Amino acid sequence: MNRKFKRTKAFMSSVVFFGLSLVLVFVLVYGIKYICSVNGNSQIPIYRVDTEDKKVALTFDVAWGTDNMKTIMEVLEKHNIKSTFFLVGSWVDDNKEIVKQLSESGHEIGNHSNTHANMTALSDEDITNEIELTSEKISNITGNQTKLYRPPFGEIDSKSMDICESLGYQVIKWDVDSLDWKEIGPNHVIDRVVKGVQPGSIVLFHANVSYVSEYLDNIITRLKKDGYEIVPVSELIYKDNYTINSNGVQKNIED
């Protein structure tokens, strides 16, 4: 009887130990996952937002030239929409009035570095200077701090991501590349964008390219006809309680 009791006790102890072990593993795995999620997985830029809302962001990289800026702003005003413009600091130096116009028109301004250098080839100090100097230039004109950063050429590594996070930036890339810089013609640009967008998409355009007047109005008209609302990046992305998967898709964490 005593021997049977001991065997039963030993068995129950094993079951309890096994159960506690499973609980501990569960807590560790999902606890770490939750912590990483809340911190936003800062090693991956945002390419697209996971949302059921038919919202998209049209973004413009501005590094040189001014020929199309008036046309772009007129088309956006015609449709009563706001976009996000990622500006290079050296361009800001020569175009303060345009920067002011963008800001006063309600468009969002993001940081695109100071000299459009490949950040992955620079030192920590140089990366920081590239971002902070541009931020200061924009702030001196608009009175607003930039919180969105787009790396030149889309090139970014873990070092640059860490620096951006330390400076309070969210790094923004894109899931739809218009390829307007390749001079592929307006019809191809329109086709790529209209077919490529989905809810939460971030579209990449460049300001100083050909055919802007021929494709931008058309794209916006067709997106609106398809039921899309066009918003600045900051109105599309999550500021906190999110995770970013390996494909750069930002997802909200349910409370």
mmCIF file with all atom_site columns, N, CA and C in Angstrom, residues 1-11:
data_model
loop_
_atom_site.group_PDB
_atom_site.id
_atom_site.type_symbol
_atom_site.label_atom_id
_atom_site.label_alt_id
_atom_site.label_comp_id
_atom_site.label_asym_id
_atom_site.label_entity_id
_atom_site.label_seq_id
_atom_site.pdbx_PDB_ins_code
_atom_site.Cartn_x
_atom_site.Cartn_y
_atom_site.Cartn_z
_atom_site.occupancy
_atom_site.B_iso_or_equiv
_atom_site.pdbx_formal_charge
_atom_site.auth_seq_id
_atom_site.auth_comp_id
_atom_site.auth_asym_id
_atom_site.auth_atom_id
_atom_site.pdbx_PDB_model_num
ATOM 1  N N  . MET A 1 1  ? 0.834 -1.205 0.000   1.00 0.00 ? 1  MET A N  1
ATOM 2  C CA . MET A 1 1  ? 0.000 0.000  0.000   1.00 0.00 ? 1  MET A CA 1
ATOM 3  C C  . MET A 1 1  ? 0.866 1.252  0.000   1.00 0.00 ? 1  MET A C  1
ATOM 4  N N  . ASN A 1 2  ? 1.860 1.233  0.871   1.00 0.00 ? 2  ASN A N  1
ATOM 5  C CA . ASN A 1 2  ? 2.771 2.366  0.972   1.00 0.00 ? 2  ASN A CA 1
ATOM 6  C C  . ASN A 1 2  ? 3.566 2.539  -0.316  1.00 0.00 ? 2  ASN A C  1
ATOM 7  N N  . ARG A 1 3  ? 3.970 1.361  -0.913  1.00 0.00 ? 3  ARG A N  1
ATOM 8  C CA . ARG A 1 3  ? 4.740 1.421  -2.153  1.00 0.00 ? 3  ARG A CA 1
ATOM 9  C C  . ARG A 1 3  ? 3.869 1.977  -3.284  1.00 0.00 ? 3  ARG A C  1
ATOM 10 N N  . LYS A 1 4  ? 2.617 1.547  -3.330  1.00 0.00 ? 4  LYS A N  1
ATOM 11 C CA . LYS A 1 4  ? 1.705 2.029  -4.366  1.00 0.00 ? 4  LYS A CA 1
ATOM 12 C C  . LYS A 1 4  ? 1.467 3.529  -4.221  1.00 0.00 ? 4  LYS A C  1
ATOM 13 N N  . PHE A 1 5  ? 1.356 3.983  -2.980  1.00 0.00 ? 5  PHE A N  1
ATOM 14 C CA . PHE A 1 5  ? 1.142 5.407  -2.717  1.00 0.00 ? 5  PHE A CA 1
ATOM 15 C C  . PHE A 1 5  ? 2.341 6.228  -3.188  1.00 0.00 ? 5  PHE A C  1
ATOM 16 N N  . LYS A 1 6  ? 3.542 5.672  -2.939  1.00 0.00 ? 6  LYS A N  1
ATOM 17 C CA . LYS A 1 6  ? 4.754 6.381  -3.352  1.00 0.00 ? 6  LYS A CA 1
ATOM 18 C C  . LYS A 1 6  ? 4.827 6.490  -4.874  1.00 0.00 ? 6  LYS A C  1
ATOM 19 N N  . ARG A 1 7  ? 4.434 5.365  -5.550  1.00 0.00 ? 7  ARG A N  1
ATOM 20 C CA . ARG A 1 7  ? 4.465 5.398  -7.014  1.00 0.00 ? 7  ARG A CA 1
ATOM 21 C C  . ARG A 1 7  ? 3.462 6.426  -7.555  1.00 0.00 ? 7  ARG A C  1
ATOM 22 N N  . THR A 1 8  ? 2.285 6.443  -6.946  1.00 0.00 ? 8  THR A N  1
ATOM 23 C CA . THR A 1 8  ? 1.257 7.403  -7.368  1.00 0.00 ? 8  THR A CA 1
ATOM 24 C C  . THR A 1 8  ? 1.711 8.834  -7.126  1.00 0.00 ? 8  THR A C  1
ATOM 25 N N  . LYS A 1 9  ? 2.334 9.044  -5.971  1.00 0.00 ? 9  LYS A N  1
ATOM 26 C CA . LYS A 1 9  ? 2.822 10.379 -5.626  1.00 0.00 ? 9  LYS A CA 1
ATOM 27 C C  . LYS A 1 9  ? 3.908 10.831 -6.604  1.00 0.00 ? 9  LYS A C  1
ATOM 28 N N  . ALA A 1 10 ? 4.792 9.885  -6.952  1.00 0.00 ? 10 ALA A N  1
ATOM 29 C CA . ALA A 1 10 ? 5.878 10.206 -7.884  1.00 0.00 ? 10 ALA A CA 1
ATOM 30 C C  . ALA A 1 10 ? 5.317 10.536 -9.263  1.00 0.00 ? 10 ALA A C  1
ATOM 31 N N  . PHE A 1 11 ? 4.291 9.763  -9.666  1.00 0.00 ? 11 PHE A N  1
ATOM 32 C CA . PHE A 1 11 ? 3.674 9.999  -10.974 1.00 0.00 ? 11 PHE A CA 1
ATOM 33 C C  . PHE A 1 11 ? 3.004 11.370 -11.014 1.00 0.00 ? 11 PHE A C  1
#
